[in-house]
Amino acid sequence: MKKGNVPTKVDIDLSGVKLLGLLVTDAEDNIDYDHANWCDAKIELVSKRSPEELVVETTVEPYILTPKPSDLPKINGVKVFGIRPGNPFLYTIAATGKRPMTFSAENLPEGLNLDGITGIITGKIDREGEYKVTLVAKNEIGDAKRELRIKSGDKICLTPPMGWNSWNCWACAVDDAKVRAAADAMVSSGLINHGWTYINIDDCWENKPDATEIELQGEPRDKNGMINTNKKFPDMKALSNYVHSKGLKLGIYSGPGPITCAGFTASYQYEYQDAQQYANWGIDYLKYDWCSYGRIAKDKSRGELMKPYRVMR
């Protein structure tokens, strides 16, 4: 089915079928319309049996299969961490075990400091190099040690990032309070103790050119070309500080075209200003989408597809 097609009635024999699924794939022939929009979609069951006979109990109680962590200290998370010289350093020792727990580190590089209560390492390393640090987590039952390799240089993403992204949960309903709540939940749920690190804001934090909603209206940029947030994000720097105080990192979203996938202000021809603004706010991660850049790209060659990402890099 494609946009503009008339509805088609589907009548098939489902005798013996216990599970009915609907598979929706994207429109590969047009990247600007790779969404499925439904209006009053329904599947009707026709049967001679009474409604009471058709009722099936489908309630399933939530359950967790993950074994409960031992009370003994155990250090989790990545074993190698990349940082650029002179940039802010933030690393939380992910450890499970009975609380309270204290933390220490042997051979910590000059310029870094460890909070022995929270296990959060902050500071900065000025010189390039590889540093082997022994992390220690201790509680009333015992202690655990593990080596962490810190690599200060031009490669930073040395392990797959783990975290949470706002889109599938909130889409354009995302706001400052919801992002803070996600950070709180990452800590209170214990996921931070297993190496979960990022709290990422997806689309809809910017102003929208044709917005009818008051909270999305405003100048997209200031007189220097620096991007503005919409009214749902009154202070991005304060939000970044809050997430960092939890030992987590903050991510943000944009795209290389004039507008984002949801129609908000994007980075085309303002890449430098946007990168600088993210740095000013203390952003740690950028999700860079495609969407409207399809109107600018000359073709779909590999070089043309890579071009806007090389610019933002």
CSV table of C-alpha atoms in Angstrom, one decimal, residues 51-59:
chain,number,residue,atom,x,y,z
A,51,PRO,CA,-18.5,-12.6,23.6
A,52,GLU,CA,-18.1,-14.3,27.0
A,53,GLU,CA,-16.7,-17.4,25.3
A,54,LEU,CA,-14.2,-15.4,23.4
A,55,VAL,CA,-12.7,-13.6,26.4
A,56,VAL,CA,-9.1,-14.7,26.9
A,57,GLU,CA,-7.0,-13.7,29.9
A,58,THR,CA,-4.0,-12.0,28.5
A,59,THR,CA,-2.7,-10.2,31.6
